[in-house]
XYZ file of C-alpha atoms in Angstrom:
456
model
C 98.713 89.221 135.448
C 101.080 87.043 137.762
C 104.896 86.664 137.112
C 107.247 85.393 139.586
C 104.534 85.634 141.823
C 103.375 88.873 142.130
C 99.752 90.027 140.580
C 99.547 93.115 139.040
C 96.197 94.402 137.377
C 96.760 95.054 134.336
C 95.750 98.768 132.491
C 96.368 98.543 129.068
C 98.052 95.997 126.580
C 100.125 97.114 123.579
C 101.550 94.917 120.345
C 104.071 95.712 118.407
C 105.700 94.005 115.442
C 105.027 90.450 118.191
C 106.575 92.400 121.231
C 103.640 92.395 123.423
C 103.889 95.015 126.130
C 101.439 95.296 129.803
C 101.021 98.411 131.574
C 100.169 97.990 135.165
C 98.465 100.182 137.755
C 101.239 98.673 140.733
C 103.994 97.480 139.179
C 104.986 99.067 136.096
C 105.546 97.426 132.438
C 106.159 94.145 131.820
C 107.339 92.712 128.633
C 107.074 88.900 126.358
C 108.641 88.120 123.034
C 106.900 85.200 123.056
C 103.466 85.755 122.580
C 102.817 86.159 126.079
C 103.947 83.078 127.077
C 106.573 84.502 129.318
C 106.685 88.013 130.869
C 109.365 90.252 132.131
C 108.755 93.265 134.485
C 110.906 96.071 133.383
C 110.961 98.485 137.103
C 114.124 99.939 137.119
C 113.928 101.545 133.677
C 110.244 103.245 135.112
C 112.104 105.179 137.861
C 111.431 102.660 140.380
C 112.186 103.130 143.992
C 111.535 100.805 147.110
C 108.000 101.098 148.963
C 107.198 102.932 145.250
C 104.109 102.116 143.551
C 104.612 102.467 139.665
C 101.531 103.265 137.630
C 101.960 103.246 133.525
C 98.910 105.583 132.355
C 99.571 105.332 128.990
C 101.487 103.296 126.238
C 101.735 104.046 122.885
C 103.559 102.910 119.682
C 104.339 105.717 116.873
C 103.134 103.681 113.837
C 105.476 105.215 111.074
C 108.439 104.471 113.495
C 108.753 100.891 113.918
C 110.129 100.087 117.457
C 109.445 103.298 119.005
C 106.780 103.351 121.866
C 106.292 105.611 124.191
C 105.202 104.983 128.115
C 103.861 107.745 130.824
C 104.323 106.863 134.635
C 102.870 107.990 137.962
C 103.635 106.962 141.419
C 101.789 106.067 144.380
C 103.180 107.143 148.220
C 101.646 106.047 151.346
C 99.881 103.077 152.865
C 97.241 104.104 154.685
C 96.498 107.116 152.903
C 97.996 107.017 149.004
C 99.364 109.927 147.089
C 99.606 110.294 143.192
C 102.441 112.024 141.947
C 103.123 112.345 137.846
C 106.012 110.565 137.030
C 107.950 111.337 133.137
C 107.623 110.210 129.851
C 109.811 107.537 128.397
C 110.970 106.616 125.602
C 111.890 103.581 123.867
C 114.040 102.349 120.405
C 113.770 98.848 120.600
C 110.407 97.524 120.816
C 110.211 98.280 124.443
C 113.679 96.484 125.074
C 115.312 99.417 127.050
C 113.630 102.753 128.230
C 114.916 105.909 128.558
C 113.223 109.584 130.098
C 112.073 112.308 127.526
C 114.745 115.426 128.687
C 114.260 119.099 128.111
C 116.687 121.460 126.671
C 118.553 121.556 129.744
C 118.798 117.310 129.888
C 116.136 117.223 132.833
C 113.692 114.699 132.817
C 110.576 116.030 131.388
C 107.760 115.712 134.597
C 104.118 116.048 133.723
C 101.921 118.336 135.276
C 99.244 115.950 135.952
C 98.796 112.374 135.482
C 99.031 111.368 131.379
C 95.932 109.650 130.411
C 97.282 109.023 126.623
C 100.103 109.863 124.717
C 99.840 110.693 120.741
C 103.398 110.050 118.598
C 104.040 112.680 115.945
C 103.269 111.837 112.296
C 105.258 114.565 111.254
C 108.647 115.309 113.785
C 110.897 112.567 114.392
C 110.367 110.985 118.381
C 108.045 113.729 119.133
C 105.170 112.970 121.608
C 101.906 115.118 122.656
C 100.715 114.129 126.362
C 97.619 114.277 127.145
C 96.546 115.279 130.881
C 93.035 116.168 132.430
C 94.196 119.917 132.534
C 95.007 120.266 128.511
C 98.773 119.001 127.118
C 102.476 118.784 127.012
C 104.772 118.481 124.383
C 107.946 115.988 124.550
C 110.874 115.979 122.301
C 113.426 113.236 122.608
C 117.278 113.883 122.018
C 119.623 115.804 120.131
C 121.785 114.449 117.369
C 125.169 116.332 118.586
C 124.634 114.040 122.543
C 123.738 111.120 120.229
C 126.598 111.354 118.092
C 128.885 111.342 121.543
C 127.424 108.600 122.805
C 128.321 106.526 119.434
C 131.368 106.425 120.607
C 130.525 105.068 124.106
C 132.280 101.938 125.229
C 129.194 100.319 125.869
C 127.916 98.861 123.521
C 124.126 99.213 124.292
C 124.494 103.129 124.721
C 125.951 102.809 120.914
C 123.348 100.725 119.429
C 120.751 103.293 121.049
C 122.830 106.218 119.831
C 122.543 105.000 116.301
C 118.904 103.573 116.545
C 118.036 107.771 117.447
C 120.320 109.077 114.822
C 118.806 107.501 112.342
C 114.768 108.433 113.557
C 115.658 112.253 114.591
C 116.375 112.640 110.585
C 120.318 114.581 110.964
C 121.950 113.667 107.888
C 124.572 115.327 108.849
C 125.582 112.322 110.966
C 125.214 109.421 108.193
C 128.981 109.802 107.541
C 130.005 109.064 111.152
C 127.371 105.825 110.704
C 129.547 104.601 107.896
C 132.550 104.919 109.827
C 131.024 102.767 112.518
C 129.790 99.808 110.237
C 132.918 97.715 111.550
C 131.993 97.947 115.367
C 132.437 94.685 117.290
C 129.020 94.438 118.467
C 126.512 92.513 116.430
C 123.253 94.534 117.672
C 125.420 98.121 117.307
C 125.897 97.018 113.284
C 122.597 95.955 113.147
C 121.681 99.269 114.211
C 124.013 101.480 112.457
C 122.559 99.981 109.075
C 119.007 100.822 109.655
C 119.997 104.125 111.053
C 121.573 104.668 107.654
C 118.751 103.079 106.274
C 116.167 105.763 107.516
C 118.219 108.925 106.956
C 118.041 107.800 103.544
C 120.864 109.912 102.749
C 122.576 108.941 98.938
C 125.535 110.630 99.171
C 126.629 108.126 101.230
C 126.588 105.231 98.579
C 130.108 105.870 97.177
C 131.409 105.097 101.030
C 129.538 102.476 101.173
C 130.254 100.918 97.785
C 133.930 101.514 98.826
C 133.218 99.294 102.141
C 132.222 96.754 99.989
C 136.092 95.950 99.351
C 136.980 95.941 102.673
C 139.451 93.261 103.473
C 138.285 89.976 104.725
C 139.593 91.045 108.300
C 136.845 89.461 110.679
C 135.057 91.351 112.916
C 134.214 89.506 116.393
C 135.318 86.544 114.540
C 133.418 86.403 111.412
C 134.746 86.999 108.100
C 132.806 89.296 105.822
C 131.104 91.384 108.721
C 131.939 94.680 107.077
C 130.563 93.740 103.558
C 127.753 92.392 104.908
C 126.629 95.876 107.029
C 127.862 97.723 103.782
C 125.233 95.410 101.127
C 122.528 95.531 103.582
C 122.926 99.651 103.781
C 122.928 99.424 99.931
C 119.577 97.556 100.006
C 117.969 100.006 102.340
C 118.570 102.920 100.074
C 117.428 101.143 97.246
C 121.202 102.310 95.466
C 120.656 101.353 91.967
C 124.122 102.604 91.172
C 125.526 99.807 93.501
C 123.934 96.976 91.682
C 127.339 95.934 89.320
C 129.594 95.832 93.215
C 126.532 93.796 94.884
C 126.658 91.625 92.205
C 130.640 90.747 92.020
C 130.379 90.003 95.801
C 126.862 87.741 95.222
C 129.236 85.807 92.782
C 132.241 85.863 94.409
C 132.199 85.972 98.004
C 131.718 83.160 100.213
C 131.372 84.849 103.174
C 128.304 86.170 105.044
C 128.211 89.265 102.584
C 126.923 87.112 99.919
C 123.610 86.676 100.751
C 123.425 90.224 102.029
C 124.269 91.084 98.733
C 121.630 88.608 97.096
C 118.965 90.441 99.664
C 120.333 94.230 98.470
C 119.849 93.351 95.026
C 116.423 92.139 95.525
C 115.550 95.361 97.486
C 116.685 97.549 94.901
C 114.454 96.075 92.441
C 115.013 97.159 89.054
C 115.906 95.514 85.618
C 119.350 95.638 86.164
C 119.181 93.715 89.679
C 117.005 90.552 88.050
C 119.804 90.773 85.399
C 122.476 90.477 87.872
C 120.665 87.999 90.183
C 119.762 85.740 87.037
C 123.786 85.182 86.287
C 123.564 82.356 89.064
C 121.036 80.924 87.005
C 123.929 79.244 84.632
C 125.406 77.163 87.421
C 123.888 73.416 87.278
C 124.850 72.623 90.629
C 122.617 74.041 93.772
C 125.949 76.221 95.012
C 125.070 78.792 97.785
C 125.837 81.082 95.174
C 122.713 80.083 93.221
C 120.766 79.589 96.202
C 121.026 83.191 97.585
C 120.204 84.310 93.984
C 117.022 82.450 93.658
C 115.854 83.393 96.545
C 116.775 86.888 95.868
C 114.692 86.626 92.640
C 111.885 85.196 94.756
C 111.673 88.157 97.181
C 111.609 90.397 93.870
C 108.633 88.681 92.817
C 106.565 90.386 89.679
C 109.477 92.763 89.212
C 111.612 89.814 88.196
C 109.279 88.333 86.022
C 110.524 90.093 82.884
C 113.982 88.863 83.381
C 112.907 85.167 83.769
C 110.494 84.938 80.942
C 112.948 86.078 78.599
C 115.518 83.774 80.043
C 112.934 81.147 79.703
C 112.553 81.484 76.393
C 115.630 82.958 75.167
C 118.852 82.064 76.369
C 121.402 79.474 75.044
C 122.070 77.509 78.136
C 119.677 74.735 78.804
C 120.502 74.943 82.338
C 119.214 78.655 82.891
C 116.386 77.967 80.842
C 115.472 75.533 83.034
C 116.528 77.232 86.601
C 114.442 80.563 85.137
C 111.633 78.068 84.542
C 111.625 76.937 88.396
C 111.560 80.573 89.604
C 108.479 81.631 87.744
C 107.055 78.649 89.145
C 107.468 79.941 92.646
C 106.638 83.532 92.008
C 103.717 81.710 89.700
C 102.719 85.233 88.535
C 99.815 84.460 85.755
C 101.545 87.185 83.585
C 104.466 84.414 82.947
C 101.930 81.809 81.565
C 102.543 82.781 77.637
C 105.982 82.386 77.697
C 105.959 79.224 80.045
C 103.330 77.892 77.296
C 106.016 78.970 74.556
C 108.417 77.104 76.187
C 106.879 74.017 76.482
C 108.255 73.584 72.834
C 112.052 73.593 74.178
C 114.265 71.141 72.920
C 115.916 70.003 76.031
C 113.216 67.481 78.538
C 114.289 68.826 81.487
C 113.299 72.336 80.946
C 110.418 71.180 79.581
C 109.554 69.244 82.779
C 110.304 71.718 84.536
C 107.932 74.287 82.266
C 104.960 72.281 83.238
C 105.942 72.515 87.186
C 105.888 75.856 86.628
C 102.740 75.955 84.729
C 101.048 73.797 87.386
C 101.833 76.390 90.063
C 100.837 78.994 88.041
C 97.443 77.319 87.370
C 95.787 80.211 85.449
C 93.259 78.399 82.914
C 95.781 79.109 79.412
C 98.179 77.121 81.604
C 95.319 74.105 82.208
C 94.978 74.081 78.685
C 98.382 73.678 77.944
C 99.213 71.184 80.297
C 96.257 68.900 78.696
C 97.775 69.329 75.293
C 101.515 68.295 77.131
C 99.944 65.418 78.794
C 98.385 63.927 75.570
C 101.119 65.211 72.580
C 104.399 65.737 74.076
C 107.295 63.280 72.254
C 108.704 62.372 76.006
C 107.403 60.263 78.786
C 108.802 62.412 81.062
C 107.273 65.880 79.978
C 103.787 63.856 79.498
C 103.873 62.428 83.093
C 105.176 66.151 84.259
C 101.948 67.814 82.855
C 99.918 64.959 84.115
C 101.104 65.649 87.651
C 101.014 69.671 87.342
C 97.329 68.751 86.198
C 96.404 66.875 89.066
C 97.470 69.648 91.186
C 94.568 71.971 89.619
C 91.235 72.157 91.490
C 88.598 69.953 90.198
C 84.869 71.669 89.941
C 82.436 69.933 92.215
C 79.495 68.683 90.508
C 76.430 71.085 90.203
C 73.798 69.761 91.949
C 70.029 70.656 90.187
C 67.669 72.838 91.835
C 64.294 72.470 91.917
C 62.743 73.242 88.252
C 66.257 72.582 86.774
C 66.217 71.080 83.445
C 66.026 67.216 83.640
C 68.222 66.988 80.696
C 71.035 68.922 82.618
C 70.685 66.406 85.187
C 70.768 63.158 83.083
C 74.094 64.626 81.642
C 75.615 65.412 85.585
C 74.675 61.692 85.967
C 76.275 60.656 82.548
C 79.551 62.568 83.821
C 79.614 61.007 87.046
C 79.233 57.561 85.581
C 82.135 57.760 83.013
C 85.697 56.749 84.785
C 86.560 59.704 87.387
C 88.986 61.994 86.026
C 90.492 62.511 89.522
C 91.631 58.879 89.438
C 92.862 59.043 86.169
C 95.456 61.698 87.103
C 95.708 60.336 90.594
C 97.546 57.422 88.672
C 99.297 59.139 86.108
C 100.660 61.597 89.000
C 101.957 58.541 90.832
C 103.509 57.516 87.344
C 105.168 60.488 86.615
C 106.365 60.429 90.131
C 108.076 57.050 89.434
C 109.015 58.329 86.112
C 110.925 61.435 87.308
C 112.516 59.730 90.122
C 114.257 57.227 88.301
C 115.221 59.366 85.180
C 118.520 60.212 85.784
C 119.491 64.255 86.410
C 115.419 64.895 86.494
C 115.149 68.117 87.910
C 111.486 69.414 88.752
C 111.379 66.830 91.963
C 112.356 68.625 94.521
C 111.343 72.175 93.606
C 111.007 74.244 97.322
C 113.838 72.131 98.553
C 116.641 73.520 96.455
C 117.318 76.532 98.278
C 117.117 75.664 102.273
């Protein structure tokens, strides 16, 4: 590896979550974010000196702990004649973003006996690492939660963001409450990181505060309206709080601030009946408002789960307009489950939720919805719904042709050949899919043209 220059051989190579990470017999780590594209050296967090050699033995990432890796150093002395000392574990939050020494009880750096050849992460105890040497092992623990909770308060903002980022992996729930009360910090990242901390204590009683930060004022915080909310919804989401759903809805509908779509993205997390019903209430609004947008998307993420929701919606509800909106969503979550109540619903009264019915049923493309989309395309009353199925149809995948082997029965082939003489059926829907193109473009308030587009 070259950067800037300077070629270091590299030892051992490390992904995580598209973080790539280089350990290096000379010159430490080095880090890209950008699929190694670019690559930053990262000495001074390894305990570099001048005239020091840095040698990373080992990297490791703890794979129930995303972000957390792990790095063991050594350091070469001399020129002529080179000495190997051990060097200490580190210790990183943040996808190898900033490093920090394992300490003992005392708050000494944690020095290995001999050099580390590999490092195994805990499964079971929160930023706990086993070292392996040539001579047998050491055991690392990182942190405390009472010198974590200090350092919360730190008026840097990068020694907060860490603080919370090990709150919330050393398990303490005893600190979630003093993670709510940061949630309006003036640093982005330390927000960020205060709602996945309260994200992985997974500690409920904490939902009432949170639901109660949900009515924060719209003060800003660094200048943007609806900061609080926001950190508040996404919390919500994390813990899956099914008791928040009715709040996260009233700010989906109501606020037009960042928190809105944070609340959208809660409600999708938490998943249940009651979130597709309160996500589906945008459905009623005609125009594409952000309010609808977040919704639908929200529904989207859900996937299956919402599918109940929708199909009764679909076939159901009063409002042609939901109908119709509920008919789109199946269509992207195109979950074959839906296809007897899309099929149902091809019997609507309004067009346009028809049309939109066979989209729907296109995407879905299970072989009921084939079926019906044939019957649409020959028998429905409306131009518009018969050129609809007619392009949902030539969406399908056509069967090649079987070709005979040998010994195949000649009267097989003879009708193969009789097939391939009559007109082709791909041109025949290649022309009515250009027609009901035309058809649904100039038909005023069609609405199954522009499906994916609505909400980006």
């Amino acid at each position: 590896m070259r950067v800037a220059g300077v070629a270091a051989p590299v030892s051992g190579l490390l992904e995580s979550n598209g973080t790539l990470l280089a350990a290096t017999g000379s010159n430490g780590l080095y880090r890209s974010i950008d699929g190694g594209r670019t690559w930053t050296v990262l000495p001074e967090q390894l305990g570099v000196q001048p005239g020091v050699t840095v040698d990373v033995t080992a990297l490791s990432a703890d794979l129930t702990r995303p972000g957390v890796l792990y790095a063991a150093t050594a350091y070469w002395f001399g020129s002529t004649e080179r000495h190997l000392t051990p060097g200490s574990i580190y210790i990183s939050l943040d996808y190898g973003s900033r490093w920090e020494p394992m300490v003992d009880s005392d708050g000494q750096a944690i020095i290995a006996p001999a050099r580390v050849n590999r490092l195994l992460p805990s499964t079971t105890q929160a930023l706990h690492v086993q070292a392996l040497t040539n001579g047998g092992s050491i055991e690392a623990q990182y942190g405390r939660a009472q010198d974590q909770l200090i350092n919360l308060s730190s008026a840097n903002p990068a020694d907060r963001a860490w603080a919370a980022a090990a709150l919330g992996w050393l398990g303490d729930t005893s600190a979630a409450p003093a993670l709510v009360a940061h949630l309006d910090d003036p640093d982005a990242a330390v927000g960020l990181a205060v709602v996945h901390a309260l994200g992985h204590l997974s500690d409920r009683r904490v939902v009432p505060d949170l639901v109660q930060r949900l009515h924060t004022a719209d003060e800003a915080v660094a200048g943007i309206p609806g900061t609080v909310r926001m950190r508040a919804a996404m919390a919500l989401g994390l813990l899956r709080a099914a008791e928040a759903v009715g709040p996260l809805a009233n700010i989906m509908m109501s606020d037009q601030t960042i928190a809105q779509a944070a609340a959208a993205d809660a409600l999708a997390r938490i998943g249940t009946p009651a979130a597709a019903e309160a996500l589906a209430r945008a459905l009623a609004e005609d125009a594409l408002s952000p309010t609808r947008q977040v919704a639908m998307r929200g529904l989207e993420r859900m996937g299956s789960a919402a599918a109940p929701t929708l199909e009764r919606l679909v076939r159901t509800d009063t409002s042609a307009t939901t109908r119709r909106n509920a008919a789109e969503l199946l269509g992207w979550i195109a979950a074959p489950g839906s296809t007897p109540s899309l099929v149902a619903a091809l019997a609507d009264r309004d067009v346009d939720v028809r049309v939109e019915v066979a989209w729907a049923l296109g995407e879905i493309g299970s072989p009921a919805a084939h079926a019906a989309l044939q019957a649409t395309a020959q028998n429905d009353t409306d131009l518009a719904v018969r050129t609809a199925a007619a392009l949902a149809l030539s969406r399908q995948p056509v069967t090649a042709p079987v070709v005979a082997a040998a010994g195949t029965d000649q009267t097989a082939v003879w009708t193969q050949l009789a097939n391939l003489l009559a007109p082709p059926r791909g041109l025949i829907l290649l022309f009515s899919a250009l027609l009901a193109v035309l058809v649904l473009w100039l038909r005023p308030g069609a609405s199954g043209t522009n499906h994916r587009m609505r909400h980006s």
